[in-house]
PDB file of C-alpha atoms in Angstrom:
ATOM      1  CA  MET A   1      97.168  89.286  88.986  1.00  0.00           C
ATOM      2  CA  HIS A   2      98.592  87.282  91.125  1.00  0.00           C
ATOM      3  CA  ALA A   3      99.879  89.583  94.372  1.00  0.00           C
ATOM      4  CA  TYR A   4     103.375  88.164  95.660  1.00  0.00           C
ATOM      5  CA  PRO A   5     106.067  90.331  97.033  1.00  0.00           C
ATOM      6  CA  ILE A   6     107.773  91.073  94.314  1.00  0.00           C
ATOM      7  CA  LYS A   7     112.139  92.111  93.454  1.00  0.00           C
ATOM      8  CA  PHE A   8     113.167  94.108  90.822  1.00  0.00           C
ATOM      9  CA  GLU A   9     116.993  94.100  89.743  1.00  0.00           C
ATOM     10  CA  PRO A  10     118.937  96.950  91.056  1.00  0.00           C
ATOM     11  CA  ILE A  11     119.727  99.343  88.594  1.00  0.00           C
ATOM     12  CA  LEU A  12     123.622 101.013  90.160  1.00  0.00           C
ATOM     13  CA  LYS A  13     124.499 103.978  88.925  1.00  0.00           C
ATOM     14  CA  GLU A  14     128.528 105.300  89.001  1.00  0.00           C
ATOM     15  CA  LYS A  15     128.532 109.035  90.492  1.00  0.00           C
ATOM     16  CA  ILE A  16     131.617 111.031  91.080  1.00  0.00           C
ATOM     17  CA  TRP A  17     130.556 111.297  94.574  1.00  0.00           C
ATOM     18  CA  GLY A  18     130.046 107.758  95.051  1.00  0.00           C
ATOM     19  CA  GLY A  19     131.315 105.201  97.147  1.00  0.00           C
ATOM     20  CA  GLU A  20     131.427 101.351  98.565  1.00  0.00           C
ATOM     21  CA  LYS A  21     129.286 101.462 101.339  1.00  0.00           C
ATOM     22  CA  LEU A  22     125.936 100.351  98.823  1.00  0.00           C
ATOM     23  CA  SER A  23     128.084  97.188  98.282  1.00  0.00           C
ATOM     24  CA  THR A  24     130.056  96.331 101.910  1.00  0.00           C
ATOM     25  CA  LEU A  25     126.862  98.019 104.230  1.00  0.00           C
ATOM     26  CA  LEU A  26     123.903  96.472 101.533  1.00  0.00           C
ATOM     27  CA  ASN A  27     125.547  94.467  99.803  1.00  0.00           C
ATOM     28  CA  LYS A  28     124.980  95.893  96.184  1.00  0.00           C
ATOM     29  CA  SER A  29     126.811  92.972  93.798  1.00  0.00           C
ATOM     30  CA  THR A  30     129.383  95.556  92.344  1.00  0.00           C
ATOM     31  CA  ASN A  31     133.330  95.953  91.838  1.00  0.00           C
ATOM     32  CA  SER A  32     132.770  99.558  91.789  1.00  0.00           C
ATOM     33  CA  LYS A  33     134.630 102.110  93.950  1.00  0.00           C
ATOM     34  CA  ASN A  34     132.423 104.834  93.151  1.00  0.00           C
ATOM     35  CA  ILE A  35     128.700 103.252  93.279  1.00  0.00           C
ATOM     36  CA  GLY A  36     126.218 106.081  94.030  1.00  0.00           C
ATOM     37  CA  GLU A  37     122.725 105.401  93.521  1.00  0.00           C
ATOM     38  CA  SER A  38     120.592 102.097  93.718  1.00  0.00           C
ATOM     39  CA  TRP A  39     117.228 102.867  91.984  1.00  0.00           C
ATOM     40  CA  GLU A  40     115.135  99.812  93.262  1.00  0.00           C
ATOM     41  CA  ILE A  41     112.050 100.910  90.728  1.00  0.00           C
ATOM     42  CA  SER A  42     112.543 103.107  88.467  1.00  0.00           C
ATOM     43  CA  GLY A  43     110.166 103.780  85.903  1.00  0.00           C
ATOM     44  CA  VAL A  44     112.579 106.293  84.278  1.00  0.00           C
ATOM     45  CA  ASP A  45     113.057 105.982  80.523  1.00  0.00           C
ATOM     46  CA  ASN A  46     115.805 103.568  79.815  1.00  0.00           C
ATOM     47  CA  ASN A  47     116.490 102.890  83.293  1.00  0.00           C
ATOM     48  CA  ILE A  48     113.119 100.160  83.694  1.00  0.00           C
ATOM     49  CA  SER A  49     112.909  98.127  86.311  1.00  0.00           C
ATOM     50  CA  VAL A  50     113.257  94.467  85.865  1.00  0.00           C
ATOM     51  CA  VAL A  51     111.819  91.638  87.506  1.00  0.00           C
ATOM     52  CA  ALA A  52     113.861  89.484  89.820  1.00  0.00           C
ATOM     53  CA  ASN A  53     111.861  86.487  91.495  1.00  0.00           C
ATOM     54  CA  GLY A  54     108.543  85.066  91.430  1.00  0.00           C
ATOM     55  CA  ILE A  55     106.266  84.340  88.196  1.00  0.00           C
ATOM     56  CA  TYR A  56     107.396  87.721  86.652  1.00  0.00           C
ATOM     57  CA  LYS A  57     110.832  87.096  86.747  1.00  0.00           C
ATOM     58  CA  GLY A  58     112.090  88.566  84.345  1.00  0.00           C
ATOM     59  CA  GLN A  59     109.438  90.933  82.686  1.00  0.00           C
ATOM     60  CA  THR A  60     109.866  94.716  82.889  1.00  0.00           C
ATOM     61  CA  LEU A  61     107.909  97.248  85.489  1.00  0.00           C
ATOM     62  CA  ASN A  62     105.848  99.111  82.491  1.00  0.00           C
ATOM     63  CA  ASP A  63     105.126  95.105  81.472  1.00  0.00           C
ATOM     64  CA  LEU A  64     103.508  94.310  84.407  1.00  0.00           C
ATOM     65  CA  ILE A  65     102.031  97.990  84.202  1.00  0.00           C
ATOM     66  CA  LYS A  66     100.946  97.144  80.618  1.00  0.00           C
ATOM     67  CA  THR A  67      98.640  94.062  81.928  1.00  0.00           C
ATOM     68  CA  TYR A  68      97.395  94.208  84.846  1.00  0.00           C
ATOM     69  CA  LYS A  69      96.836  98.431  85.068  1.00  0.00           C
ATOM     70  CA  SER A  70      94.675  98.845  88.149  1.00  0.00           C
ATOM     71  CA  GLU A  71      95.358  95.145  89.372  1.00  0.00           C
ATOM     72  CA  PHE A  72      98.930  96.177  90.088  1.00  0.00           C
ATOM     73  CA  LEU A  73      98.974 100.027  90.548  1.00  0.00           C
ATOM     74  CA  GLY A  74      95.501 100.814  91.432  1.00  0.00           C
ATOM     75  CA  LYS A  75      92.551 102.495  90.116  1.00  0.00           C
ATOM     76  CA  SER A  76      92.931 105.710  91.303  1.00  0.00           C
ATOM     77  CA  ASN A  77      96.681 105.711  90.244  1.00  0.00           C
ATOM     78  CA  ILE A  78      95.454 104.111  86.621  1.00  0.00           C
ATOM     79  CA  ALA A  79      93.497 107.018  86.412  1.00  0.00           C
ATOM     80  CA  THR A  80      95.752 109.993  87.314  1.00  0.00           C
ATOM     81  CA  PHE A  81      98.968 108.956  85.944  1.00  0.00           C
ATOM     82  CA  GLY A  82      97.918 106.052  82.862  1.00  0.00           C
ATOM     83  CA  GLU A  83     100.437 103.314  82.091  1.00  0.00           C
ATOM     84  CA  ASN A  84     103.622 105.591  83.829  1.00  0.00           C
ATOM     85  CA  PHE A  85     105.150 105.099  87.331  1.00  0.00           C
ATOM     86  CA  PRO A  86     104.582 107.778  89.628  1.00  0.00           C
ATOM     87  CA  LEU A  87     107.721 106.617  92.115  1.00  0.00           C
ATOM     88  CA  LEU A  88     111.505 106.077  91.979  1.00  0.00           C
ATOM     89  CA  ILE A  89     112.778 104.628  94.566  1.00  0.00           C
ATOM     90  CA  LYS A  90     116.467 104.463  95.715  1.00  0.00           C
ATOM     91  CA  PHE A  91     119.410 103.749  97.835  1.00  0.00           C
ATOM     92  CA  LEU A  92     121.892 106.895  97.816  1.00  0.00           C
ATOM     93  CA  ASP A  93     125.670 106.570  99.128  1.00  0.00           C
ATOM     94  CA  ALA A  94     127.121 110.217  99.181  1.00  0.00           C
ATOM     95  CA  LYS A  95     131.285 109.453  99.097  1.00  0.00           C
ATOM     96  CA  THR A  96     131.983 112.940  98.669  1.00  0.00           C
ATOM     97  CA  ASN A  97     129.479 115.985  98.807  1.00  0.00           C
ATOM     98  CA  LEU A  98     126.843 115.843  95.889  1.00  0.00           C
ATOM     99  CA  SER A  99     126.132 119.156  93.824  1.00  0.00           C
ATOM    100  CA  VAL A 100     124.106 121.308  95.887  1.00  0.00           C
ATOM    101  CA  GLN A 101     120.807 121.374  93.551  1.00  0.00           C
ATOM    102  CA  VAL A 102     117.183 122.055  92.833  1.00  0.00           C
ATOM    103  CA  HIS A 103     114.115 120.190  91.258  1.00  0.00           C
ATOM    104  CA  PRO A 104     111.249 122.043  89.271  1.00  0.00           C
ATOM    105  CA  ASP A 105     107.708 122.063  90.751  1.00  0.00           C
ATOM    106  CA  ASP A 106     105.727 120.221  87.840  1.00  0.00           C
ATOM    107  CA  LYS A 107     104.011 123.254  86.055  1.00  0.00           C
ATOM    108  CA  MET A 108     107.877 124.483  85.374  1.00  0.00           C
ATOM    109  CA  ALA A 109     108.959 120.592  84.843  1.00  0.00           C
ATOM    110  CA  LYS A 110     106.199 120.526  82.210  1.00  0.00           C
ATOM    111  CA  ALA A 111     107.168 123.347  80.610  1.00  0.00           C
ATOM    112  CA  HIS A 112     110.692 122.991  80.171  1.00  0.00           C
ATOM    113  CA  HIS A 113     111.080 119.640  80.045  1.00  0.00           C
ATOM    114  CA  ASN A 114     107.504 117.402  79.245  1.00  0.00           C
ATOM    115  CA  ALA A 115     108.487 116.069  82.445  1.00  0.00           C
ATOM    116  CA  PHE A 116     106.980 115.849  85.722  1.00  0.00           C
ATOM    117  CA  GLY A 117     108.422 117.579  89.009  1.00  0.00           C
ATOM    118  CA  LYS A 118     110.579 115.918  91.375  1.00  0.00           C
ATOM    119  CA  THR A 119     109.475 116.100  95.074  1.00  0.00           C
ATOM    120  CA  GLU A 120     111.607 113.881  97.413  1.00  0.00           C
ATOM    121  CA  MET A 121     112.626 112.237 100.960  1.00  0.00           C
ATOM    122  CA  TRP A 122     115.199 111.062 101.985  1.00  0.00           C
ATOM    123  CA  TYR A 123     115.513 108.641 105.113  1.00  0.00           C
ATOM    124  CA  ILE A 124     118.977 109.178 107.041  1.00  0.00           C
ATOM    125  CA  MET A 125     119.632 104.997 107.295  1.00  0.00           C
ATOM    126  CA  ASN A 126     123.579 105.347 108.530  1.00  0.00           C
ATOM    127  CA  SER A 127     126.133 108.402 108.855  1.00  0.00           C
ATOM    128  CA  ASP A 128     129.673 109.244 109.502  1.00  0.00           C
ATOM    129  CA  ASP A 129     130.435 111.344 112.480  1.00  0.00           C
ATOM    130  CA  ASP A 130     129.441 115.091 111.453  1.00  0.00           C
ATOM    131  CA  ALA A 131     127.947 114.427 108.446  1.00  0.00           C
ATOM    132  CA  GLU A 132     125.870 116.789 107.260  1.00  0.00           C
ATOM    133  CA  ILE A 133     123.193 117.781 104.780  1.00  0.00           C
ATOM    134  CA  VAL A 134     122.266 121.175 102.593  1.00  0.00           C
ATOM    135  CA  LEU A 135     119.169 122.180 102.986  1.00  0.00           C
ATOM    136  CA  GLY A 136     117.363 125.532 101.461  1.00  0.00           C
ATOM    137  CA  LEU A 137     119.123 129.477 101.890  1.00  0.00           C
ATOM    138  CA  LYS A 138     120.424 130.351 105.327  1.00  0.00           C
ATOM    139  CA  ASN A 139     118.432 133.427 104.610  1.00  0.00           C
ATOM    140  CA  GLU A 140     115.637 132.382 103.178  1.00  0.00           C
ATOM    141  CA  THR A 141     114.422 135.757 101.791  1.00  0.00           C
ATOM    142  CA  LEU A 142     117.383 136.225  99.824  1.00  0.00           C
ATOM    143  CA  ASP A 143     116.600 137.270  95.951  1.00  0.00           C
ATOM    144  CA  ASN A 144     117.694 134.085  93.875  1.00  0.00           C
ATOM    145  CA  ASN A 145     119.936 136.307  92.137  1.00  0.00           C
ATOM    146  CA  VAL A 146     122.443 134.837  95.067  1.00  0.00           C
ATOM    147  CA  LEU A 147     122.578 131.646  93.145  1.00  0.00           C
ATOM    148  CA  ALA A 148     124.334 132.730  89.796  1.00  0.00           C
ATOM    149  CA  ASP A 149     127.663 133.940  92.720  1.00  0.00           C
ATOM    150  CA  ILE A 150     128.586 131.013  94.799  1.00  0.00           C
ATOM    151  CA  ASN A 151     132.514 129.852  95.115  1.00  0.00           C
ATOM    152  CA  ALA A 152     133.897 128.267  98.230  1.00  0.00           C
ATOM    153  CA  SER A 153     134.778 131.611 100.176  1.00  0.00           C
ATOM    154  CA  ASN A 154     131.312 132.148 100.106  1.00  0.00           C
ATOM    155  CA  VAL A 155     129.168 128.668 100.235  1.00  0.00           C
ATOM    156  CA  ASP A 156     129.430 128.910 103.355  1.00  0.00           C
ATOM    157  CA  ALA A 157     127.035 131.914 104.367  1.00  0.00           C
ATOM    158  CA  ILE A 158     124.705 131.219 101.859  1.00  0.00           C
ATOM    159  CA  PHE A 159     123.507 127.186 102.295  1.00  0.00           C
ATOM    160  CA  ASN A 160     122.064 125.854 104.838  1.00  0.00           C
ATOM    161  CA  THR A 161     123.213 122.818 106.188  1.00  0.00           C
ATOM    162  CA  GLU A 162     122.367 120.962 109.257  1.00  0.00           C
ATOM    163  CA  LYS A 163     124.039 117.522 110.669  1.00  0.00           C
ATOM    164  CA  VAL A 164     122.322 114.547 110.491  1.00  0.00           C
ATOM    165  CA  LYS A 165     122.022 110.813 112.205  1.00  0.00           C
ATOM    166  CA  LYS A 166     120.784 107.497 111.656  1.00  0.00           C
ATOM    167  CA  GLY A 167     116.626 107.426 111.754  1.00  0.00           C
ATOM    168  CA  ASP A 168     116.931 111.643 110.426  1.00  0.00           C
ATOM    169  CA  SER A 169     113.972 111.682 107.688  1.00  0.00           C
ATOM    170  CA  TYR A 170     112.822 115.107 105.616  1.00  0.00           C
ATOM    171  CA  PHE A 171     110.996 115.985 103.464  1.00  0.00           C
ATOM    172  CA  ILE A 172     112.612 117.742 100.018  1.00  0.00           C
ATOM    173  CA  PRO A 173     109.906 119.781  98.159  1.00  0.00           C
ATOM    174  CA  ALA A 174     110.269 120.982  94.742  1.00  0.00           C
ATOM    175  CA  GLY A 175     112.109 124.263  94.606  1.00  0.00           C
ATOM    176  CA  LYS A 176     114.029 123.471  98.089  1.00  0.00           C
ATOM    177  CA  ILE A 177     117.729 123.945  97.481  1.00  0.00           C
ATOM    178  CA  HIS A 178     119.611 120.318  98.327  1.00  0.00           C
ATOM    179  CA  ALA A 179     122.838 118.525  98.673  1.00  0.00           C
ATOM    180  CA  ILE A 180     123.168 115.479 100.653  1.00  0.00           C
ATOM    181  CA  GLY A 181     126.894 115.415 102.242  1.00  0.00           C
ATOM    182  CA  ALA A 182     130.027 113.384 102.376  1.00  0.00           C
ATOM    183  CA  GLY A 183     129.174 109.604 104.419  1.00  0.00           C
ATOM    184  CA  VAL A 184     125.241 109.946 104.629  1.00  0.00           C
ATOM    185  CA  LEU A 185     123.587 106.879 103.131  1.00  0.00           C
ATOM    186  CA  ALA A 186     120.617 107.095 102.350  1.00  0.00           C
ATOM    187  CA  ALA A 187     117.117 105.976 101.515  1.00  0.00           C
ATOM    188  CA  GLU A 188     115.220 107.920  98.709  1.00  0.00           C
ATOM    189  CA  ILE A 189     111.592 108.091  97.837  1.00  0.00           C
ATOM    190  CA  GLN A 190     110.478 110.922  94.367  1.00  0.00           C
ATOM    191  CA  GLN A 191     108.553 111.222  92.002  1.00  0.00           C
ATOM    192  CA  THR A 192     109.535 109.385  88.725  1.00  0.00           C
ATOM    193  CA  SER A 193     111.964 112.352  87.593  1.00  0.00           C
ATOM    194  CA  ASP A 194     115.584 113.218  86.487  1.00  0.00           C
ATOM    195  CA  VAL A 195     115.361 116.550  85.861  1.00  0.00           C
ATOM    196  CA  THR A 196     117.842 118.452  88.704  1.00  0.00           C
ATOM    197  CA  TYR A 197     119.189 121.636  88.386  1.00  0.00           C
ATOM    198  CA  ARG A 198     122.641 122.412  89.986  1.00  0.00           C
ATOM    199  CA  VAL A 199     123.324 125.543  91.478  1.00  0.00           C
ATOM    200  CA  TYR A 200     126.879 124.867  93.235  1.00  0.00           C
ATOM    201  CA  ASP A 201     129.421 121.471  92.734  1.00  0.00           C
ATOM    202  CA  TRP A 202     131.851 122.722  95.564  1.00  0.00           C
ATOM    203  CA  ASP A 203     134.258 123.459  92.617  1.00  0.00           C
ATOM    204  CA  ARG A 204     135.099 120.314  91.510  1.00  0.00           C
ATOM    205  CA  ALA A 205     136.862 118.166  88.099  1.00  0.00           C
ATOM    206  CA  ASP A 206     136.580 114.963  86.984  1.00  0.00           C
ATOM    207  CA  ALA A 207     139.755 113.047  85.340  1.00  0.00           C
ATOM    208  CA  ASN A 208     139.620 114.956  82.261  1.00  0.00           C
ATOM    209  CA  GLY A 209     139.842 118.987  84.810  1.00  0.00           C
ATOM    210  CA  VAL A 210     136.351 119.455  83.101  1.00  0.00           C
ATOM    211  CA  GLN A 211     133.490 120.799  85.819  1.00  0.00           C
ATOM    212  CA  ARG A 212     130.236 119.901  86.114  1.00  0.00           C
ATOM    213  CA  GLU A 213     127.681 122.615  84.051  1.00  0.00           C
ATOM    214  CA  LEU A 214     125.489 124.407  86.678  1.00  0.00           C
ATOM    215  CA  HIS A 215     122.269 125.301  85.733  1.00  0.00           C
ATOM    216  CA  THR A 216     121.909 128.470  87.571  1.00  0.00           C
ATOM    217  CA  GLU A 217     119.558 130.618  85.301  1.00  0.00           C
ATOM    218  CA  LEU A 218     116.860 127.536  85.235  1.00  0.00           C
ATOM    219  CA  ALA A 219     117.903 126.876  89.124  1.00  0.00           C
ATOM    220  CA  GLN A 220     116.851 130.541  89.790  1.00  0.00           C
ATOM    221  CA  LYS A 221     113.672 130.473  87.844  1.00  0.00           C
ATOM    222  CA  ALA A 222     112.838 126.853  90.138  1.00  0.00           C
ATOM    223  CA  THR A 223     113.528 128.168  93.671  1.00  0.00           C
ATOM    224  CA  LYS A 224     111.187 128.726  96.555  1.00  0.00           C
ATOM    225  CA  SER A 225     111.632 129.898  99.849  1.00  0.00           C
ATOM    226  CA  PHE A 226     110.590 127.565 102.573  1.00  0.00           C
ATOM    227  CA  ALA A 227     110.080 128.424 106.669  1.00  0.00           C
ATOM    228  CA  SER A 228     110.202 124.196 107.951  1.00  0.00           C
ATOM    229  CA  ASN A 229     113.559 122.591 107.292  1.00  0.00           C
ATOM    230  CA  GLY A 230     111.358 119.744 106.226  1.00  0.00           C
ATOM    231  CA  LYS A 231     112.156 116.884 109.487  1.00  0.00           C
ATOM    232  CA  SER A 232     109.815 114.661 110.223  1.00  0.00           C
ATOM    233  CA  ASP A 233     108.896 114.415 114.197  1.00  0.00           C
ATOM    234  CA  TYR A 234     108.313 111.271 114.574  1.00  0.00           C
ATOM    235  CA  GLN A 235     107.899 108.989 117.414  1.00  0.00           C
ATOM    236  CA  LEU A 236     109.047 105.079 116.437  1.00  0.00           C
ATOM    237  CA  GLN A 237     106.546 102.422 118.257  1.00  0.00           C
ATOM    238  CA  PRO A 238     107.296  99.036 117.391  1.00  0.00           C
ATOM    239  CA  ASN A 239     105.064  97.103 115.620  1.00  0.00           C
ATOM    240  CA  THR A 240     102.984  99.846 114.013  1.00  0.00           C
ATOM    241  CA  THR A 241     103.728 102.294 111.695  1.00  0.00           C
ATOM    242  CA  SER A 242     104.354 106.128 111.916  1.00  0.00           C
ATOM    243  CA  ASN A 243     104.469 109.036 109.119  1.00  0.00           C
ATOM    244  CA  LEU A 244     107.357 110.556 108.303  1.00  0.00           C
ATOM    245  CA  VAL A 245     105.947 112.328 104.965  1.00  0.00           C
ATOM    246  CA  GLU A 246     102.400 112.592 103.308  1.00  0.00           C
ATOM    247  CA  CYS A 247     102.050 114.539 100.327  1.00  0.00           C
ATOM    248  CA  ASP A 248     100.122 115.320  97.253  1.00  0.00           C
ATOM    249  CA  TYR A 249     102.387 112.683  95.603  1.00  0.00           C
ATOM    250  CA  PHE A 250     103.153 109.434  97.626  1.00  0.00           C
ATOM    251  CA  ILE A 251     102.613 108.733 102.060  1.00  0.00           C
ATOM    252  CA  THR A 252     105.890 107.515 103.499  1.00  0.00           C
ATOM    253  CA  ASN A 253     105.773 105.565 106.885  1.00  0.00           C
ATOM    254  CA  ILE A 254     108.059 103.893 109.114  1.00  0.00           C
ATOM    255  CA  PHE A 255     107.163 100.924 110.487  1.00  0.00           C
ATOM    256  CA  GLU A 256     109.074  99.202 113.316  1.00  0.00           C
ATOM    257  CA  VAL A 257     108.437  94.872 113.195  1.00  0.00           C
ATOM    258  CA  LYS A 258     109.526  93.167 115.919  1.00  0.00           C
ATOM    259  CA  ALA A 259     106.827  89.856 115.828  1.00  0.00           C
ATOM    260  CA  PHE A 260     104.594  88.528 113.947  1.00  0.00           C
ATOM    261  CA  GLN A 261     102.035  90.438 112.603  1.00  0.00           C
ATOM    262  CA  LYS A 262      99.531  90.082 109.619  1.00  0.00           C
ATOM    263  CA  ARG A 263      97.939  93.293 108.507  1.00  0.00           C
ATOM    264  CA  GLU A 264      95.116  94.025 106.276  1.00  0.00           C
ATOM    265  CA  TYR A 265      95.741  96.141 103.003  1.00  0.00           C
ATOM    266  CA  ASN A 266      92.258  95.683 100.828  1.00  0.00           C
ATOM    267  CA  HIS A 267      91.072  99.214 101.826  1.00  0.00           C
ATOM    268  CA  ARG A 268      94.395 100.192 100.378  1.00  0.00           C
ATOM    269  CA  ASP A 269      93.868 101.586  96.594  1.00  0.00           C
ATOM    270  CA  SER A 270      97.908 101.860  95.411  1.00  0.00           C
ATOM    271  CA  PHE A 271     100.389  99.085  95.535  1.00  0.00           C
ATOM    272  CA  ILE A 272     102.931  99.465  98.187  1.00  0.00           C
ATOM    273  CA  ILE A 273     106.435  99.834  98.527  1.00  0.00           C
ATOM    274  CA  PHE A 274     108.701  98.254 101.162  1.00  0.00           C
ATOM    275  CA  MET A 275     112.009  99.744 102.522  1.00  0.00           C
ATOM    276  CA  CYS A 276     114.068  97.395 104.801  1.00  0.00           C
ATOM    277  CA  VAL A 277     116.220 100.366 106.570  1.00  0.00           C
ATOM    278  CA  GLU A 278     117.290  98.018 109.413  1.00  0.00           C
ATOM    279  CA  GLY A 279     117.194  94.666 110.301  1.00  0.00           C
ATOM    280  CA  ARG A 280     115.513  91.307 108.078  1.00  0.00           C
ATOM    281  CA  VAL A 281     111.951  90.496 108.073  1.00  0.00           C
ATOM    282  CA  GLU A 282     109.923  87.495 106.060  1.00  0.00           C
ATOM    283  CA  ILE A 283     107.074  89.521 104.050  1.00  0.00           C
ATOM    284  CA  THR A 284     104.102  86.477 102.986  1.00  0.00           C
ATOM    285  CA  VAL A 285     101.217  87.686 100.513  1.00  0.00           C
ATOM    286  CA  ASP A 286      99.176  84.285  99.482  1.00  0.00           C
ATOM    287  CA  ASN A 287     101.653  82.146 100.768  1.00  0.00           C
ATOM    288  CA  TYR A 288     104.673  83.292  99.031  1.00  0.00           C
ATOM    289  CA  THR A 289     107.309  84.708 101.424  1.00  0.00           C
ATOM    290  CA  GLU A 290     110.662  86.704 101.030  1.00  0.00           C
ATOM    291  CA  GLN A 291     112.830  87.261 102.912  1.00  0.00           C
ATOM    292  CA  LEU A 292     114.039  91.042 103.168  1.00  0.00           C
ATOM    293  CA  LYS A 293     117.112  92.354 104.279  1.00  0.00           C
ATOM    294  CA  MET A 294     118.366  96.333 105.131  1.00  0.00           C
ATOM    295  CA  GLY A 295     119.036  97.951 101.354  1.00  0.00           C
ATOM    296  CA  GLU A 296     115.453  95.465  99.704  1.00  0.00           C
ATOM    297  CA  THR A 297     113.117  96.593  98.486  1.00  0.00           C
ATOM    298  CA  ILE A 298     109.711  94.916  97.031  1.00  0.00           C
ATOM    299  CA  LEU A 299     106.166  96.398  95.858  1.00  0.00           C
ATOM    300  CA  ILE A 300     103.226  94.146  97.129  1.00  0.00           C
ATOM    301  CA  PRO A 301     100.629  94.892  94.145  1.00  0.00           C
ATOM    302  CA  ALA A 302      97.619  96.906  95.126  1.00  0.00           C
ATOM    303  CA  ASN A 303      95.059  93.531  94.229  1.00  0.00           C
ATOM    304  CA  ALA A 304      97.067  92.181  97.484  1.00  0.00           C
ATOM    305  CA  LYS A 305      93.999  91.570 100.592  1.00  0.00           C
ATOM    306  CA  ALA A 306      96.823  91.007 103.653  1.00  0.00           C
ATOM    307  CA  VAL A 307     100.257  91.080 103.928  1.00  0.00           C
ATOM    308  CA  SER A 308     102.419  89.400 106.439  1.00  0.00           C
ATOM    309  CA  PHE A 309     105.323  90.009 108.753  1.00  0.00           C
ATOM    310  CA  ASN A 310     107.830  88.618 110.366  1.00  0.00           C
ATOM    311  CA  SER A 311     110.977  89.339 112.586  1.00  0.00           C
ATOM    312  CA  GLN A 312     113.035  90.304 115.625  1.00  0.00           C
ATOM    313  CA  GLN A 313     113.726  93.709 114.799  1.00  0.00           C
ATOM    314  CA  ALA A 314     113.177  95.345 111.441  1.00  0.00           C
ATOM    315  CA  LYS A 315     112.663  98.810 109.828  1.00  0.00           C
ATOM    316  CA  LEU A 316     111.038  99.216 106.904  1.00  0.00           C
ATOM    317  CA  LEU A 317     109.795 102.467 104.958  1.00  0.00           C
ATOM    318  CA  GLU A 318     106.061 101.914 104.051  1.00  0.00           C
ATOM    319  CA  VAL A 319     105.167 103.843 100.729  1.00  0.00           C
ATOM    320  CA  PHE A 320     101.647 104.466  98.945  1.00  0.00           C
ATOM    321  CA  ILE A 321      99.473 106.836  96.944  1.00  0.00           C
ATOM    322  CA  ALA A 322      96.834 108.255  98.156  1.00  0.00           C
TER     323      ALA A 322
END
């Protein structure tokens, strides 16, 4: 396989809670006023990413996996996931609150949906003043039956909320109640799964007056208690990586680039994804250079031996599987 920084065509998703920041701040091409998600790299059925640059332009993510296998994904990823791409990479814009939701773990998702569970993380790229997220229950010892009777009068007493700011990062394991709040622009890394149990949707309705379905019974079964809020405690170091999340499904580091540097990756048996969350950077593999600016994502195939970076100032999320 020819290794180079591969870009994919974004898959834009209209959402009841979506806004215009993916267009105005991240330069996604759309006339819609309510784009909530940009799926940057996706192997989800009916949402397969298509290569946007280089010699593989026009081929799908699945084409590359089927043709190049371990050269593209890495030997251990092929052994574990076969020809299924294991991660779903997104940018999210919440003009209003997302529904409060929870995702099943692998065991429950397999039993109910023949799918993978959904462990994820968020990196906050931008937020309005006083923007908040929902993370867990205020009282993690409460019986999950409390999820069956949530309304506007008691919602503030049930869910734990936290104010967020640019640069915050949170780990959301399967089973943790969560929601991104109004005014948040975030990068999201997750297992390849689109299984979501909606717990509460702020009593809102669509243009026809219809409220979205809740999945209370399944949510009660999926919800777990967690002692930690999952916020990453990291120190940003110029021209090196700092770990944000390390779990069974992915590792995510933040990488601040402030000069030219070349990094060796031939020791790593995995593809590597870089999401640009601030600034602009040139990324070079085997004499092929790609510009990456805030709101763009590239994938480096597993057979790449080295990657060069050149920027006066950029922040990247570096994502791979151990």
